[in-house]
mmCIF file of C-alpha atoms in Angstrom:
data_model
loop_
_atom_site.group_PDB
_atom_site.id
_atom_site.type_symbol
_atom_site.label_atom_id
_atom_site.label_comp_id
_atom_site.label_asym_id
_atom_site.label_seq_id
_atom_site.Cartn_x
_atom_site.Cartn_y
_atom_site.Cartn_z
ATOM 1 C CA MET F 2 132.412 -29.134 -69.603
ATOM 2 C CA LEU F 3 130.220 -31.546 -71.650
ATOM 3 C CA TYR F 4 127.338 -29.207 -71.077
ATOM 4 C CA LEU F 5 129.169 -26.302 -72.575
ATOM 5 C CA VAL F 6 130.243 -28.435 -75.560
ATOM 6 C CA TRP F 7 126.654 -29.612 -76.016
ATOM 7 C CA LYS F 8 125.417 -26.000 -75.887
ATOM 8 C CA MET F 9 128.005 -24.899 -78.425
ATOM 9 C CA VAL F 10 127.030 -27.724 -80.779
ATOM 10 C CA LYS F 11 123.366 -26.874 -80.342
ATOM 11 C CA SER F 12 124.070 -23.197 -81.124
ATOM 12 C CA PHE F 13 126.118 -24.168 -84.146
ATOM 13 C CA VAL F 14 123.328 -26.446 -85.487
ATOM 14 C CA SER F 15 120.783 -23.719 -84.866
ATOM 15 C CA PHE F 16 122.967 -21.141 -86.625
ATOM 16 C CA HIS F 17 123.527 -23.544 -89.554
ATOM 17 C CA MET F 18 119.800 -24.080 -89.928
ATOM 18 C CA VAL F 19 119.180 -20.338 -90.033
ATOM 19 C CA TYR F 20 121.970 -19.985 -92.469
ATOM 20 C CA GLN F 21 120.497 -22.662 -94.707
ATOM 21 C CA GLU F 22 117.082 -21.051 -94.557
ATOM 22 C CA LEU F 23 118.630 -17.700 -95.507
ATOM 23 C CA MET F 24 120.521 -19.307 -98.437
ATOM 24 C CA GLU F 25 117.310 -20.955 -99.645
ATOM 25 C CA GLU F 26 115.500 -17.653 -99.335
ATOM 26 C CA GLU F 27 118.230 -15.893 -101.304
ATOM 27 C CA LYS F 28 118.097 -18.561 -103.935
ATOM 28 C CA ARG F 29 114.381 -18.118 -104.307
ATOM 29 C CA LEU F 30 114.697 -14.370 -104.486
ATOM 30 C CA SER F 31 117.523 -14.624 -106.992
ATOM 31 C CA THR F 32 115.400 -16.988 -109.165
ATOM 32 C CA LEU F 33 112.500 -14.563 -108.996
ATOM 33 C CA LEU F 34 114.802 -11.646 -109.787
ATOM 34 C CA HIS F 35 116.273 -13.270 -112.910
ATOM 35 C CA SER F 36 112.895 -14.479 -114.161
ATOM 36 C CA LEU F 37 111.448 -10.947 -114.189
ATOM 37 C CA PRO F 38 110.811 -9.492 -117.706
ATOM 38 C CA ASP F 39 111.979 -6.125 -116.313
ATOM 39 C CA PHE F 40 115.324 -4.476 -115.755
ATOM 40 C CA VAL F 41 116.419 -4.656 -112.134
ATOM 41 C CA CYS F 42 119.684 -3.162 -110.807
ATOM 42 C CA PHE F 43 121.127 -2.612 -107.308
ATOM 43 C CA LYS F 44 123.833 0.042 -106.690
ATOM 44 C CA ASP F 45 125.623 1.081 -103.514
ATOM 45 C CA GLY F 46 125.662 4.562 -102.098
ATOM 46 C CA LYS F 47 128.573 5.575 -104.320
ATOM 47 C CA GLY F 48 126.833 4.528 -107.504
ATOM 48 C CA ARG F 49 128.758 1.273 -107.972
ATOM 49 C CA TRP F 50 126.811 -1.623 -109.547
ATOM 50 C CA LEU F 51 126.285 -4.531 -107.143
ATOM 51 C CA LYS F 52 123.861 -6.833 -108.913
ATOM 52 C CA ILE F 53 121.760 -6.882 -112.059
ATOM 53 C CA ASN F 54 119.229 -9.488 -113.318
ATOM 54 C CA GLU F 55 119.513 -11.494 -116.540
ATOM 55 C CA PHE F 56 117.211 -9.153 -118.453
ATOM 56 C CA GLY F 57 119.557 -6.280 -117.613
ATOM 57 C CA CYS F 58 122.641 -8.281 -118.570
ATOM 58 C CA GLU F 59 121.231 -8.978 -121.973
ATOM 59 C CA LEU F 60 119.912 -5.492 -122.433
ATOM 60 C CA TYR F 61 123.265 -3.819 -121.637
ATOM 61 C CA GLN F 62 125.388 -6.768 -122.985
ATOM 62 C CA LEU F 63 127.130 -7.229 -119.677
ATOM 63 C CA LYS F 64 127.416 -11.029 -119.671
ATOM 64 C CA ASP F 65 131.077 -10.947 -120.627
ATOM 65 C CA ILE F 66 131.895 -7.842 -118.501
ATOM 66 C CA SER F 67 132.706 -7.834 -114.847
ATOM 67 C CA TYR F 68 130.368 -5.073 -113.796
ATOM 68 C CA ALA F 69 130.342 -5.579 -110.008
ATOM 69 C CA GLY F 70 131.870 -2.707 -108.134
ATOM 70 C CA LYS F 71 132.062 -0.409 -111.178
ATOM 71 C CA THR F 72 130.401 2.939 -111.673
ATOM 72 C CA ASP F 73 128.403 4.141 -114.732
ATOM 73 C CA ILE F 74 131.511 6.072 -115.928
ATOM 74 C CA GLU F 75 133.629 2.947 -115.829
ATOM 75 C CA LEU F 76 131.028 0.866 -117.518
ATOM 76 C CA GLY F 77 130.715 3.522 -120.243
ATOM 77 C CA GLU F 78 134.421 3.058 -120.924
ATOM 78 C CA LEU F 79 134.097 -0.733 -121.012
ATOM 79 C CA ASN F 80 130.957 -0.657 -123.057
ATOM 80 C CA PRO F 81 131.154 2.493 -125.278
ATOM 81 C CA PHE F 82 127.895 1.785 -127.194
ATOM 82 C CA PHE F 83 125.787 2.507 -124.059
ATOM 83 C CA LYS F 84 128.011 5.420 -122.829
ATOM 84 C CA GLU F 85 125.234 7.985 -123.460
ATOM 85 C CA ALA F 86 122.743 5.822 -121.565
ATOM 86 C CA TYR F 87 125.180 5.416 -118.599
ATOM 87 C CA ASP F 88 125.797 9.153 -118.562
ATOM 88 C CA TYR F 89 122.063 9.870 -118.341
ATOM 89 C CA CYS F 90 121.790 7.291 -115.468
ATOM 90 C CA ILE F 91 124.280 9.344 -113.482
ATOM 91 C CA ILE F 92 122.098 12.407 -113.888
ATOM 92 C CA SER F 93 118.808 10.699 -113.069
ATOM 93 C CA ASP F 94 120.386 8.862 -110.091
ATOM 94 C CA GLU F 95 121.655 12.032 -108.640
ATOM 95 C CA ARG F 96 118.242 13.646 -109.057
ATOM 96 C CA THR F 97 116.667 10.754 -107.125
ATOM 97 C CA TRP F 98 119.297 10.954 -104.351
ATOM 98 C CA LYS F 99 118.648 14.651 -103.863
ATOM 99 C CA SER F 100 114.890 14.213 -103.818
ATOM 100 C CA ARG F 101 115.323 11.511 -101.124
ATOM 101 C CA LYS F 102 112.180 9.744 -102.370
ATOM 102 C CA LEU F 103 111.031 7.357 -105.049
ATOM 103 C CA SER F 104 111.220 8.761 -108.551
ATOM 104 C CA ARG F 105 109.575 7.678 -111.782
ATOM 105 C CA GLY F 106 110.091 8.651 -115.434
ATOM 106 C CA GLU F 107 110.725 7.452 -118.999
ATOM 107 C CA GLU F 108 114.174 6.794 -120.328
ATOM 108 C CA SER F 109 114.994 5.992 -123.962
ATOM 109 C CA PHE F 110 118.174 4.755 -125.642
ATOM 110 C CA PHE F 111 119.229 2.811 -128.731
ATOM 111 C CA ILE F 112 120.361 -0.808 -128.588
ATOM 112 C CA PRO F 113 122.908 -2.415 -130.989
ATOM 113 C CA SER F 114 120.120 -3.706 -133.287
ATOM 114 C CA GLY F 115 119.214 -0.017 -133.988
ATOM 115 C CA GLU F 116 115.876 -0.137 -132.168
ATOM 116 C CA LEU F 117 115.010 2.728 -129.830
ATOM 117 C CA LYS F 118 113.895 1.283 -126.480
ATOM 118 C CA THR F 119 111.740 3.158 -123.993
ATOM 119 C CA PHE F 120 111.506 2.195 -120.317
ATOM 120 C CA ASP F 121 109.219 3.229 -117.508
ATOM 121 C CA VAL F 122 111.851 3.550 -114.795
ATOM 122 C CA ILE F 123 111.332 3.580 -110.994
ATOM 123 C CA LYS F 124 114.271 4.430 -108.710
ATOM 124 C CA VAL F 125 114.259 3.911 -104.958
ATOM 125 C CA PRO F 126 116.982 5.500 -102.803
ATOM 126 C CA LEU F 127 117.964 3.808 -99.526
ATOM 127 C CA PHE F 128 119.686 5.624 -96.591
ATOM 128 C CA TYR F 129 121.392 4.708 -93.379
ATOM 129 C CA PRO F 130 119.837 5.920 -90.099
ATOM 130 C CA ASN F 131 122.430 8.759 -90.038
ATOM 131 C CA GLY F 132 121.209 9.936 -93.492
ATOM 132 C CA GLU F 133 124.128 8.724 -95.547
ATOM 133 C CA ARG F 134 123.470 7.090 -98.905
ATOM 134 C CA LYS F 135 123.140 3.311 -98.605
ATOM 135 C CA GLY F 136 121.976 2.060 -101.978
ATOM 136 C CA LEU F 137 119.774 2.551 -105.007
ATOM 137 C CA VAL F 138 117.272 0.135 -106.552
ATOM 138 C CA THR F 139 116.352 0.726 -110.225
ATOM 139 C CA ILE F 140 113.437 -1.101 -111.901
ATOM 140 C CA GLY F 141 112.719 -0.535 -115.598
ATOM 141 C CA ARG F 142 109.739 -1.845 -117.565
ATOM 142 C CA ASP F 143 109.983 -2.021 -121.359
ATOM 143 C CA ILE F 144 107.138 0.107 -122.741
ATOM 144 C CA THR F 145 108.459 0.437 -126.295
ATOM 145 C CA GLN F 146 105.566 -1.267 -128.007
ATOM 146 C CA GLN F 147 103.103 0.631 -125.808
ATOM 147 C CA LYS F 148 104.640 3.936 -126.873
ATOM 148 C CA VAL F 149 104.541 2.921 -130.519
ATOM 149 C CA ALA F 150 100.924 1.948 -130.165
ATOM 150 C CA GLU F 151 100.026 5.187 -128.426
ATOM 151 C CA ASP F 152 101.811 7.244 -131.089
ATOM 152 C CA MET F 153 100.044 5.330 -133.848
ATOM 153 C CA LEU F 154 96.624 5.861 -132.205
ATOM 154 C CA ILE F 155 97.228 9.596 -131.888
ATOM 155 C CA LYS F 156 98.310 9.890 -135.556
ATOM 156 C CA THR F 157 95.372 7.739 -136.684
ATOM 157 C CA GLU F 158 92.902 9.926 -134.850
ATOM 158 C CA LYS F 159 94.475 13.114 -136.250
ATOM 159 C CA LEU F 160 94.541 11.731 -139.825
ATOM 160 C CA SER F 161 90.902 10.674 -139.481
ATOM 161 C CA VAL F 162 89.978 14.299 -138.691
ATOM 162 C CA VAL F 163 92.155 15.532 -141.522
ATOM 163 C CA GLY F 164 90.509 13.156 -143.989
ATOM 164 C CA GLU F 165 87.026 14.489 -143.091
ATOM 165 C CA LEU F 166 88.243 18.070 -143.264
ATOM 166 C CA ALA F 167 90.006 17.509 -146.608
ATOM 167 C CA ALA F 168 86.850 16.016 -148.218
ATOM 168 C CA GLY F 169 84.775 19.036 -147.073
ATOM 169 C CA ILE F 170 87.334 21.606 -148.217
ATOM 170 C CA ALA F 171 87.754 19.925 -151.632
ATOM 171 C CA HIS F 172 83.981 19.876 -152.198
ATOM 172 C CA GLU F 173 83.543 23.578 -151.293
ATOM 173 C CA ILE F 174 86.516 24.835 -153.441
ATOM 174 C CA ARG F 175 85.730 22.900 -156.541
ATOM 175 C CA ASN F 176 82.471 24.824 -157.202
ATOM 176 C CA PRO F 177 84.010 28.300 -157.661
ATOM 177 C CA LEU F 178 86.895 26.755 -159.601
ATOM 178 C CA THR F 179 84.432 25.527 -162.154
ATOM 179 C CA SER F 180 83.001 29.067 -162.619
ATOM 180 C CA ILE F 181 86.483 30.632 -162.910
ATOM 181 C CA LYS F 182 87.490 28.095 -165.474
ATOM 182 C CA GLY F 183 84.405 28.972 -167.586
ATOM 183 C CA PHE F 184 85.301 32.713 -167.619
ATOM 184 C CA ILE F 185 88.866 31.937 -168.652
ATOM 185 C CA GLN F 186 87.526 29.994 -171.660
ATOM 186 C CA LEU F 187 85.436 33.057 -172.632
ATOM 187 C CA LEU F 188 88.531 35.308 -172.384
ATOM 188 C CA GLU F 189 90.390 32.985 -174.717
ATOM 189 C CA GLU F 190 88.015 34.169 -177.454
ATOM 190 C CA ASN F 191 89.021 37.807 -176.915
ATOM 191 C CA ASP F 192 91.861 38.780 -179.245
ATOM 192 C CA ASP F 193 92.924 41.752 -177.021
ATOM 193 C CA VAL F 194 94.106 39.476 -174.232
ATOM 194 C CA PRO F 195 97.677 38.098 -174.807
ATOM 195 C CA ALA F 196 97.545 34.361 -175.401
ATOM 196 C CA SER F 197 100.555 33.828 -173.117
ATOM 197 C CA TYR F 198 98.657 35.282 -170.149
ATOM 198 C CA LEU F 199 95.740 33.092 -170.812
ATOM 199 C CA ASP F 200 97.873 30.011 -171.073
ATOM 200 C CA VAL F 201 99.500 30.733 -167.738
ATOM 201 C CA MET F 202 96.035 31.407 -166.110
ATOM 202 C CA SER F 203 94.591 28.185 -167.496
ATOM 203 C CA SER F 204 97.627 26.155 -166.553
ATOM 204 C CA GLU F 205 97.573 27.545 -163.003
ATOM 205 C CA MET F 206 93.847 26.888 -162.638
ATOM 206 C CA ASP F 207 94.421 23.281 -163.681
ATOM 207 C CA ARG F 208 97.154 22.985 -161.176
ATOM 208 C CA ILE F 209 95.028 24.482 -158.361
ATOM 209 C CA ASN F 210 92.293 21.985 -159.213
ATOM 210 C CA GLN F 211 94.944 19.274 -158.944
ATOM 211 C CA ILE F 212 96.110 20.577 -155.621
ATOM 212 C CA VAL F 213 92.549 20.350 -154.341
ATOM 213 C CA SER F 214 92.455 16.777 -155.610
ATOM 214 C CA ASP F 215 95.718 16.047 -153.884
ATOM 215 C CA LEU F 216 94.136 17.232 -150.596
ATOM 216 C CA LEU F 217 91.874 14.165 -150.888
ATOM 217 C CA ILE F 218 94.959 11.906 -150.616
ATOM 218 C CA LEU F 219 94.509 11.902 -146.875
ATOM 219 C CA ALA F 220 90.830 11.003 -147.182
ATOM 220 C CA LYS F 221 90.986 8.540 -150.078
ATOM 221 C CA PRO F 222 94.115 7.440 -151.980
ATOM 222 C CA GLU F 223 93.904 7.925 -155.712
ATOM 223 C CA SER F 224 95.894 6.391 -158.556
ATOM 224 C CA LYS F 225 98.203 8.877 -160.107
ATOM 225 C CA ALA F 226 99.870 9.216 -163.545
ATOM 226 C CA HIS F 227 103.423 8.278 -162.766
ATOM 227 C CA LYS F 228 105.891 8.600 -165.692
ATOM 228 C CA PRO F 229 109.570 9.458 -166.283
ATOM 229 C CA LEU F 230 110.262 13.104 -165.476
ATOM 230 C CA ASN F 231 113.201 15.430 -165.736
ATOM 231 C CA ILE F 232 113.359 16.959 -162.263
ATOM 232 C CA CYS F 233 115.199 19.962 -163.587
ATOM 233 C CA GLU F 234 112.265 20.881 -165.803
ATOM 234 C CA VAL F 235 109.927 20.505 -162.852
ATOM 235 C CA MET F 236 112.148 22.793 -160.764
ATOM 236 C CA GLY F 237 112.330 25.257 -163.613
ATOM 237 C CA TYR F 238 108.536 25.475 -163.686
ATOM 238 C CA VAL F 239 108.416 25.943 -159.919
ATOM 239 C CA LYS F 240 111.027 28.716 -160.041
ATOM 240 C CA ASN F 241 108.997 30.640 -162.619
ATOM 241 C CA VAL F 242 105.893 30.389 -160.510
ATOM 242 C CA MET F 243 107.518 31.347 -157.194
ATOM 243 C CA SER F 244 110.084 33.961 -158.395
ATOM 244 C CA HIS F 245 107.515 36.830 -158.385
ATOM 245 C CA GLU F 246 106.411 36.160 -154.811
ATOM 246 C CA ALA F 247 110.045 35.922 -153.680
ATOM 247 C CA LEU F 248 111.032 39.177 -155.393
ATOM 248 C CA LEU F 249 108.247 41.053 -153.651
ATOM 249 C CA LYS F 250 109.965 40.258 -150.386
ATOM 250 C CA GLY F 251 113.442 40.919 -151.677
ATOM 251 C CA ILE F 252 114.349 37.323 -151.848
ATOM 252 C CA ASN F 253 116.297 35.719 -154.701
ATOM 253 C CA LEU F 254 115.777 32.085 -155.737
ATOM 254 C CA VAL F 255 119.119 30.581 -156.755
ATOM 255 C CA VAL F 256 118.970 27.193 -158.532
ATOM 256 C CA GLY F 257 122.225 25.229 -158.918
ATOM 257 C CA ASP F 258 123.658 23.688 -162.086
ATOM 258 C CA GLN F 259 120.924 21.809 -163.994
ATOM 259 C CA SER F 260 122.927 21.062 -167.171
ATOM 260 C CA LYS F 261 122.796 17.278 -166.528
ATOM 261 C CA GLU F 262 119.558 15.403 -167.108
ATOM 262 C CA LYS F 263 118.214 14.086 -163.847
ATOM 263 C CA LYS F 264 115.226 11.739 -164.315
ATOM 264 C CA ILE F 265 112.831 10.355 -161.703
ATOM 265 C CA PHE F 266 109.591 8.433 -161.983
ATOM 266 C CA GLY F 267 106.522 10.171 -160.587
ATOM 267 C CA ASP F 268 103.556 12.518 -160.918
ATOM 268 C CA LYS F 269 104.595 16.014 -162.153
ATOM 269 C CA ASN F 270 101.703 17.904 -160.554
ATOM 270 C CA GLN F 271 102.223 16.300 -157.165
ATOM 271 C CA LEU F 272 105.932 17.012 -157.174
ATOM 272 C CA ILE F 273 105.275 20.645 -158.173
ATOM 273 C CA GLN F 274 102.931 20.899 -155.273
ATOM 274 C CA VAL F 275 105.553 19.635 -152.812
ATOM 275 C CA LEU F 276 108.325 21.920 -154.082
ATOM 276 C CA ILE F 277 106.091 24.971 -154.095
ATOM 277 C CA ASN F 278 104.961 24.189 -150.535
ATOM 278 C CA VAL F 279 108.558 23.940 -149.357
ATOM 279 C CA ILE F 280 109.716 27.073 -151.171
ATOM 280 C CA LYS F 281 106.732 29.052 -149.884
ATOM 281 C CA ASN F 282 107.555 28.003 -146.341
ATOM 282 C CA ALA F 283 111.161 29.171 -146.927
ATOM 283 C CA ILE F 284 109.910 32.590 -148.278
ATOM 284 C CA ASP F 285 107.554 33.006 -145.251
ATOM 285 C CA ALA F 286 110.461 32.321 -142.867
ATOM 286 C CA MET F 287 112.623 35.116 -144.364
ATOM 287 C CA LYS F 288 112.565 38.897 -144.641
ATOM 288 C CA THR F 289 115.282 39.122 -147.321
ATOM 289 C CA GLY F 290 118.206 37.111 -148.702
ATOM 290 C CA GLU F 291 118.627 33.993 -150.849
ATOM 291 C CA ILE F 292 116.984 30.573 -151.104
ATOM 292 C CA ASN F 293 119.487 28.159 -152.586
ATOM 293 C CA ILE F 294 118.211 25.125 -154.457
ATOM 294 C CA MET F 295 120.565 22.246 -155.286
ATOM 295 C CA ILE F 296 119.926 18.982 -157.089
ATOM 296 C CA THR F 297 122.460 16.226 -156.619
ATOM 297 C CA ASN F 298 122.693 12.578 -157.740
ATOM 298 C CA LYS F 299 124.206 10.077 -155.268
ATOM 299 C CA ASN F 300 123.742 6.356 -154.696
ATOM 300 C CA ASN F 301 121.020 6.135 -157.354
ATOM 301 C CA GLN F 302 119.026 8.793 -155.624
ATOM 302 C CA LEU F 303 118.237 12.409 -156.380
ATOM 303 C CA LYS F 304 118.503 14.813 -153.534
ATOM 304 C CA ILE F 305 116.775 18.189 -153.904
ATOM 305 C CA THR F 306 117.942 20.558 -151.169
ATOM 306 C CA ILE F 307 116.094 23.803 -150.483
ATOM 307 C CA GLN F 308 118.072 25.948 -148.132
ATOM 308 C CA ASP F 309 116.779 29.268 -146.731
ATOM 309 C CA GLN F 310 118.353 31.996 -144.531
ATOM 310 C CA GLY F 311 115.349 32.311 -142.265
ATOM 311 C CA VAL F 312 114.894 32.388 -138.492
ATOM 312 C CA GLY F 313 115.250 28.594 -138.129
ATOM 313 C CA ILE F 314 113.162 26.163 -136.119
ATOM 314 C CA PRO F 315 113.751 25.244 -132.402
ATOM 315 C CA PRO F 316 114.532 21.533 -131.802
ATOM 316 C CA ASP F 317 111.319 20.883 -129.798
ATOM 317 C CA ARG F 318 109.216 22.150 -132.694
ATOM 318 C CA LEU F 319 111.343 20.579 -135.416
ATOM 319 C CA LYS F 320 110.467 17.044 -134.321
ATOM 320 C CA LYS F 321 106.740 17.872 -134.537
ATOM 321 C CA LEU F 322 106.838 19.063 -138.115
ATOM 322 C CA GLY F 323 104.699 16.940 -140.402
ATOM 323 C CA GLU F 324 102.085 16.148 -137.710
ATOM 324 C CA PRO F 325 98.544 17.150 -138.813
ATOM 325 C CA PHE F 326 97.479 20.625 -137.569
ATOM 326 C CA PHE F 327 100.925 21.488 -136.190
ATOM 327 C CA THR F 328 102.075 24.728 -137.773
ATOM 328 C CA LEU F 329 104.550 27.506 -137.091
ATOM 329 C CA LYS F 330 102.362 30.057 -139.022
ATOM 330 C CA GLU F 331 99.670 32.204 -137.382
ATOM 331 C CA LYS F 332 97.196 31.502 -140.167
ATOM 332 C CA GLY F 333 98.444 28.126 -141.214
ATOM 333 C CA MET F 334 96.378 24.921 -140.957
ATOM 334 C CA GLY F 335 99.314 22.533 -140.491
ATOM 335 C CA LEU F 336 98.427 20.357 -143.457
ATOM 336 C CA GLY F 337 100.960 21.379 -146.121
ATOM 337 C CA LEU F 338 103.892 19.360 -144.829
ATOM 338 C CA THR F 339 101.677 16.396 -143.941
ATOM 339 C CA ILE F 340 100.431 16.178 -147.499
ATOM 340 C CA SER F 341 103.993 16.698 -148.867
ATOM 341 C CA GLN F 342 105.339 13.862 -146.799
ATOM 342 C CA LYS F 343 102.521 11.592 -147.998
ATOM 343 C CA ILE F 344 103.260 12.480 -151.636
ATOM 344 C CA ILE F 345 107.010 11.815 -151.332
ATOM 345 C CA GLN F 346 106.327 8.475 -149.538
ATOM 346 C CA ASP F 347 104.122 7.493 -152.408
ATOM 347 C CA HIS F 348 107.092 8.209 -154.689
ATOM 348 C CA LYS F 349 109.231 5.821 -152.634
ATOM 349 C CA GLY F 350 111.243 8.720 -151.321
ATOM 350 C CA SER F 351 111.761 10.631 -148.073
ATOM 351 C CA LEU F 352 111.549 14.198 -146.824
ATOM 352 C CA GLU F 353 114.148 15.326 -144.247
ATOM 353 C CA ILE F 354 114.420 18.663 -142.444
ATOM 354 C CA GLU F 355 117.464 20.234 -140.708
ATOM 355 C CA SER F 356 117.344 23.556 -139.003
ATOM 356 C CA GLU F 357 119.343 25.815 -136.732
ATOM 357 C CA VAL F 358 117.854 28.832 -134.972
ATOM 358 C CA GLY F 359 119.232 32.064 -136.377
ATOM 359 C CA ILE F 360 120.913 30.290 -139.284
ATOM 360 C CA GLY F 361 118.120 28.841 -141.446
ATOM 361 C CA THR F 362 116.485 25.598 -142.551
ATOM 362 C CA SER F 363 117.332 22.989 -145.153
ATOM 363 C CA VAL F 364 114.711 20.699 -146.553
ATOM 364 C CA HIS F 365 115.930 17.585 -148.422
ATOM 365 C CA VAL F 366 113.547 15.858 -150.833
ATOM 366 C CA ILE F 367 115.107 12.481 -151.708
ATOM 367 C CA LEU F 368 113.731 10.484 -154.622
ATOM 368 C CA PRO F 369 114.828 7.281 -156.456
ATOM 369 C CA VAL F 370 116.528 7.766 -159.848
ATOM 370 C CA TYR F 371 114.495 6.514 -162.777
ATOM 371 C CA LYS F 372 115.742 3.195 -164.153
ATOM 372 C CA LYS F 373 114.523 1.911 -167.554
ATOM 373 C CA ASP F 374 115.017 -1.685 -166.527
ATOM 374 C CA ASN F 375 112.710 -1.204 -163.571
ATOM 375 C CA GLU F 376 109.065 -1.443 -164.503
ATOM 376 C CA GLU F 377 107.967 0.984 -161.808
ATOM 377 C CA GLY F 378 110.937 3.282 -162.185
ATOM 378 C CA PHE F 379 112.113 2.829 -158.670
ATOM 379 C CA GLU F 380 115.354 1.297 -157.461
ATOM 380 C CA ALA F 381 115.732 0.521 -153.738
ATOM 381 C CA SER F 382 118.754 2.062 -152.080
ATOM 382 C CA SER F 383 119.622 3.790 -148.898
ATOM 383 C CA SER F 384 119.498 7.546 -148.402
ATOM 384 C CA PRO F 385 122.730 9.423 -149.110
#
């Protein structure tokens, strides 16, 4: 009898020692898990959250939420801000389960601060011997800064090439412009040529020369003659220049009410270049119809909207617009929008594009309203 009791005590002590070792091991693993600078999450075979480390709790703001035993759908209801991220998790989890092997990919979502976070995510599915789903381990490494650095490097390389190309093009074009300008001056002495024609030719040659100069913006920034401007007068000039090309394609340029004076602070020739570039793109995208141009004033900003009835731009191409050498035209170089964005940024404004395939495209040029009490003519404010 005593032997049996002694044996039971010995077994209990042995079991207790193993239990203590397992607890210590779990404690060490838990400490390691929570100290990782990566997102780590464990789910069961039905997609219910079992455990998440501290990084994940802070990322998804789950410290005050009892997440254990809840699915992504339930967490999306409890934490609506991340609902879209949870919904995508359901899709990517199911894809991993069906593949029955480790999966890896990038997942991006916004956090409450407004920052877009990007993670390199690894998902490992676990199965019981009979093939049923046992659990899913998800590990996500924050690569946001790495992605930003990669994007900046790519754009820097592209702009470097553009700068070299711009300098070469400007040098080659300026030579014939000088000759043409000389012939125009000779024609001015001929009384048989209407003076109005010569004035337009001379003015346009000056503007072409200015456009060539603006191409050098990407190679070497230049100081521009910024001054108060009436944007309606600028738009009137652009309409006169572009109306003939539009009419040849059966397109009508319709400019909204311009009775009110709308002043900005900037360089007239540069803004003319931007507006002509945008309108020309709209004409090229259409076979016939109308291009509507509206100028509105809201929140101390002028918004110039140029809306066409063209074929529209697919979403995957829309997000690439503005990148050097990316163009939707067969003979285009992909520099027009890049230069336009640079000009508008120099004017403390922004250029936004909205498009729907089969409906058309709207380009919004947003510029600060001119303020006399502001030395530079700019007033900081959010976009309307």
